[in-house]
Amino acid sequence: MESIFSKIVKKELKCFKVFEDNKHLAFLDIRPNTLGHTLCIPKKENDYIFDLTEKEYLALLKFARIVAVGIKKAIDCNRVAMSVIGLEISHTHIHLIPINSMEDVNFDFKISVDEDEMRKIAKKINDSISY
């Protein structure tokens, strides 16, 4: 079954795009832990990160690093945490979460951000990305 992320890749569903290349897409999590919480995915649907080929895996990590550096420049935070859980949506994805404390990576707590603010954050991160 096609994942919600595949529908985002095909532009059947909207997202707050942060950055993309020909094989990957980064967009804001719509239920973020913190401002700037971003998801990085391969455009090719894949359920489990360790089912990626080594080349695909390393390319995704390289892409996530580019995005994380941009997040760090754009969002006031101590660090950008990376998490891969893989149970909630059947499409490989990396969470990049701007953090100031360990509580910021607690997935039981979410913040509410309106659409206008999401657009501004996505643009601010995109403008901070250089590669």
PDB file of C-alpha atoms in Angstrom:
ATOM      1  CA  MET A   1       0.000   0.000   0.000  1.00  0.00           C
ATOM      2  CA  GLU A   2       1.231   3.462  -0.908  1.00  0.00           C
ATOM      3  CA  SER A   3       2.393   5.556   2.047  1.00  0.00           C
ATOM      4  CA  ILE A   4       1.282   9.078   2.868  1.00  0.00           C
ATOM      5  CA  PHE A   5       4.863  10.159   2.151  1.00  0.00           C
ATOM      6  CA  SER A   6       4.690   8.700  -1.367  1.00  0.00           C
ATOM      7  CA  LYS A   7       1.578  10.800  -1.921  1.00  0.00           C
ATOM      8  CA  ILE A   8       3.538  13.855  -0.758  1.00  0.00           C
ATOM      9  CA  VAL A   9       6.372  13.009  -3.169  1.00  0.00           C
ATOM     10  CA  LYS A  10       3.829  12.757  -6.014  1.00  0.00           C
ATOM     11  CA  LYS A  11       2.306  16.099  -4.905  1.00  0.00           C
ATOM     12  CA  GLU A  12      -1.057  14.463  -4.241  1.00  0.00           C
ATOM     13  CA  LEU A  13      -0.812  15.833  -0.684  1.00  0.00           C
ATOM     14  CA  LYS A  14       0.712  19.142   0.328  1.00  0.00           C
ATOM     15  CA  CYS A  15       3.671  19.572   2.601  1.00  0.00           C
ATOM     16  CA  PHE A  16       5.843  22.361   3.931  1.00  0.00           C
ATOM     17  CA  LYS A  17       8.876  21.558   1.801  1.00  0.00           C
ATOM     18  CA  VAL A  18      12.235  22.457   3.255  1.00  0.00           C
ATOM     19  CA  PHE A  19      14.573  21.041   0.582  1.00  0.00           C
ATOM     20  CA  GLU A  20      14.824  18.351  -2.059  1.00  0.00           C
ATOM     21  CA  ASP A  21      17.168  16.774  -4.529  1.00  0.00           C
ATOM     22  CA  ASN A  22      16.439  14.237  -7.235  1.00  0.00           C
ATOM     23  CA  LYS A  23      16.175  11.297  -4.777  1.00  0.00           C
ATOM     24  CA  HIS A  24      15.176  12.837  -1.427  1.00  0.00           C
ATOM     25  CA  LEU A  25      12.673  15.218   0.087  1.00  0.00           C
ATOM     26  CA  ALA A  26      12.737  17.139   3.385  1.00  0.00           C
ATOM     27  CA  PHE A  27       9.582  18.682   4.803  1.00  0.00           C
ATOM     28  CA  LEU A  28       8.299  19.910   8.151  1.00  0.00           C
ATOM     29  CA  ASP A  29       6.580  17.424  10.428  1.00  0.00           C
ATOM     30  CA  ILE A  30       2.935  18.512  10.759  1.00  0.00           C
ATOM     31  CA  ARG A  31       2.933  17.306  14.387  1.00  0.00           C
ATOM     32  CA  PRO A  32       6.318  18.670  15.485  1.00  0.00           C
ATOM     33  CA  ASN A  33       8.142  18.192  18.748  1.00  0.00           C
ATOM     34  CA  THR A  34       9.747  21.630  18.288  1.00  0.00           C
ATOM     35  CA  LEU A  35       9.770  24.431  15.710  1.00  0.00           C
ATOM     36  CA  GLY A  36      11.705  23.242  12.674  1.00  0.00           C
ATOM     37  CA  HIS A  37      11.118  19.491  13.239  1.00  0.00           C
ATOM     38  CA  THR A  38      11.831  18.132   9.764  1.00  0.00           C
ATOM     39  CA  LEU A  39      11.439  14.749   8.090  1.00  0.00           C
ATOM     40  CA  CYS A  40      13.892  13.525   5.456  1.00  0.00           C
ATOM     41  CA  ILE A  41      12.727  10.735   3.171  1.00  0.00           C
ATOM     42  CA  PRO A  42      13.865   8.916   0.068  1.00  0.00           C
ATOM     43  CA  LYS A  43      11.462   9.670  -2.770  1.00  0.00           C
ATOM     44  CA  LYS A  44      11.463   5.976  -3.644  1.00  0.00           C
ATOM     45  CA  GLU A  45       9.100   4.216  -1.253  1.00  0.00           C
ATOM     46  CA  ASN A  46      10.864   1.910   1.179  1.00  0.00           C
ATOM     47  CA  ASP A  47       9.460   0.654   4.471  1.00  0.00           C
ATOM     48  CA  TYR A  48      12.597   0.021   6.553  1.00  0.00           C
ATOM     49  CA  ILE A  49      15.783   2.087   6.588  1.00  0.00           C
ATOM     50  CA  PHE A  50      18.056  -0.938   6.786  1.00  0.00           C
ATOM     51  CA  ASP A  51      16.464  -2.405   3.649  1.00  0.00           C
ATOM     52  CA  LEU A  52      18.027   0.460   1.689  1.00  0.00           C
ATOM     53  CA  THR A  53      21.141  -0.444  -0.237  1.00  0.00           C
ATOM     54  CA  GLU A  54      24.339   0.859   1.293  1.00  0.00           C
ATOM     55  CA  LYS A  55      24.535   3.512  -1.414  1.00  0.00           C
ATOM     56  CA  GLU A  56      20.904   4.616  -0.805  1.00  0.00           C
ATOM     57  CA  TYR A  57      21.434   4.626   2.968  1.00  0.00           C
ATOM     58  CA  LEU A  58      24.577   6.755   2.795  1.00  0.00           C
ATOM     59  CA  ALA A  59      22.947   9.134   0.300  1.00  0.00           C
ATOM     60  CA  LEU A  60      19.973   9.619   2.655  1.00  0.00           C
ATOM     61  CA  LEU A  61      22.290  10.308   5.586  1.00  0.00           C
ATOM     62  CA  LYS A  62      24.285  12.797   3.509  1.00  0.00           C
ATOM     63  CA  PHE A  63      21.045  14.530   2.500  1.00  0.00           C
ATOM     64  CA  ALA A  64      19.874  14.614   6.140  1.00  0.00           C
ATOM     65  CA  ARG A  65      23.193  16.175   7.180  1.00  0.00           C
ATOM     66  CA  ILE A  66      22.775  18.985   4.636  1.00  0.00           C
ATOM     67  CA  VAL A  67      19.279  19.664   5.985  1.00  0.00           C
ATOM     68  CA  ALA A  68      20.396  19.437   9.636  1.00  0.00           C
ATOM     69  CA  VAL A  69      23.141  22.016   9.077  1.00  0.00           C
ATOM     70  CA  GLY A  70      20.525  24.324   7.533  1.00  0.00           C
ATOM     71  CA  ILE A  71      18.162  23.765  10.464  1.00  0.00           C
ATOM     72  CA  LYS A  72      20.932  24.620  12.942  1.00  0.00           C
ATOM     73  CA  LYS A  73      21.585  27.901  11.101  1.00  0.00           C
ATOM     74  CA  ALA A  74      17.896  28.803  10.882  1.00  0.00           C
ATOM     75  CA  ILE A  75      16.480  27.722  14.236  1.00  0.00           C
ATOM     76  CA  ASP A  76      17.696  28.849  17.649  1.00  0.00           C
ATOM     77  CA  CYS A  77      18.694  25.536  19.255  1.00  0.00           C
ATOM     78  CA  ASN A  78      21.661  23.838  20.934  1.00  0.00           C
ATOM     79  CA  ARG A  79      21.687  20.875  18.554  1.00  0.00           C
ATOM     80  CA  VAL A  80      19.724  19.066  15.899  1.00  0.00           C
ATOM     81  CA  ALA A  81      18.807  15.569  17.050  1.00  0.00           C
ATOM     82  CA  MET A  82      18.309  12.710  14.619  1.00  0.00           C
ATOM     83  CA  SER A  83      15.864   9.882  15.223  1.00  0.00           C
ATOM     84  CA  VAL A  84      14.808   6.928  13.113  1.00  0.00           C
ATOM     85  CA  ILE A  85      11.981   4.867  14.558  1.00  0.00           C
ATOM     86  CA  GLY A  86      10.101   3.623  11.539  1.00  0.00           C
ATOM     87  CA  LEU A  87       6.901   2.277  13.038  1.00  0.00           C
ATOM     88  CA  GLU A  88       4.427   5.104  12.574  1.00  0.00           C
ATOM     89  CA  ILE A  89       4.548   5.371   8.753  1.00  0.00           C
ATOM     90  CA  SER A  90       5.633   2.618   6.367  1.00  0.00           C
ATOM     91  CA  HIS A  91       8.147   4.764   4.506  1.00  0.00           C
ATOM     92  CA  THR A  92      11.734   5.288   5.619  1.00  0.00           C
ATOM     93  CA  HIS A  93      12.121   8.665   7.290  1.00  0.00           C
ATOM     94  CA  ILE A  94      14.608  10.479   9.477  1.00  0.00           C
ATOM     95  CA  HIS A  95      13.403  12.957  12.086  1.00  0.00           C
ATOM     96  CA  LEU A  96      15.626  16.028  12.466  1.00  0.00           C
ATOM     97  CA  ILE A  97      14.567  17.833  15.631  1.00  0.00           C
ATOM     98  CA  PRO A  98      16.017  21.138  16.856  1.00  0.00           C
ATOM     99  CA  ILE A  99      16.638  20.575  20.566  1.00  0.00           C
ATOM    100  CA  ASN A 100      17.689  22.426  23.688  1.00  0.00           C
ATOM    101  CA  SER A 101      17.049  19.546  26.106  1.00  0.00           C
ATOM    102  CA  MET A 102      16.257  15.835  26.129  1.00  0.00           C
ATOM    103  CA  GLU A 103      12.563  16.640  26.602  1.00  0.00           C
ATOM    104  CA  ASP A 104      12.518  18.006  23.044  1.00  0.00           C
ATOM    105  CA  VAL A 105      12.890  14.477  21.644  1.00  0.00           C
ATOM    106  CA  ASN A 106       9.958  13.082  23.610  1.00  0.00           C
ATOM    107  CA  PHE A 107       7.456  12.056  20.929  1.00  0.00           C
ATOM    108  CA  ASP A 108       4.608  12.093  23.472  1.00  0.00           C
ATOM    109  CA  PHE A 109       4.679  15.888  23.485  1.00  0.00           C
ATOM    110  CA  LYS A 110       3.857  17.924  20.394  1.00  0.00           C
ATOM    111  CA  ILE A 111       3.528  21.630  19.741  1.00  0.00           C
ATOM    112  CA  SER A 112       0.916  23.371  17.621  1.00  0.00           C
ATOM    113  CA  VAL A 113       2.104  25.573  14.754  1.00  0.00           C
ATOM    114  CA  ASP A 114      -0.199  27.376  12.325  1.00  0.00           C
ATOM    115  CA  GLU A 115       0.199  27.060   8.556  1.00  0.00           C
ATOM    116  CA  ASP A 116       1.586  30.558   8.068  1.00  0.00           C
ATOM    117  CA  GLU A 117       4.319  29.924  10.643  1.00  0.00           C
ATOM    118  CA  MET A 118       5.079  26.531   9.059  1.00  0.00           C
ATOM    119  CA  ARG A 119       5.583  28.202   5.664  1.00  0.00           C
ATOM    120  CA  LYS A 120       7.890  30.804   7.216  1.00  0.00           C
ATOM    121  CA  ILE A 121       9.946  28.155   9.028  1.00  0.00           C
ATOM    122  CA  ALA A 122      10.270  25.981   5.911  1.00  0.00           C
ATOM    123  CA  LYS A 123      11.481  28.975   3.893  1.00  0.00           C
ATOM    124  CA  LYS A 124      13.886  30.081   6.616  1.00  0.00           C
ATOM    125  CA  ILE A 125      15.457  26.610   6.758  1.00  0.00           C
ATOM    126  CA  ASN A 126      15.583  26.369   2.948  1.00  0.00           C
ATOM    127  CA  ASP A 127      17.298  29.764   2.741  1.00  0.00           C
ATOM    128  CA  SER A 128      19.902  28.531   5.257  1.00  0.00           C
ATOM    129  CA  ILE A 129      20.842  25.395   3.306  1.00  0.00           C
ATOM    130  CA  SER A 130      24.023  25.408   1.301  1.00  0.00           C
ATOM    131  CA  TYR A 131      25.734  22.433  -0.277  1.00  0.00           C
TER     132      TYR A 131
END
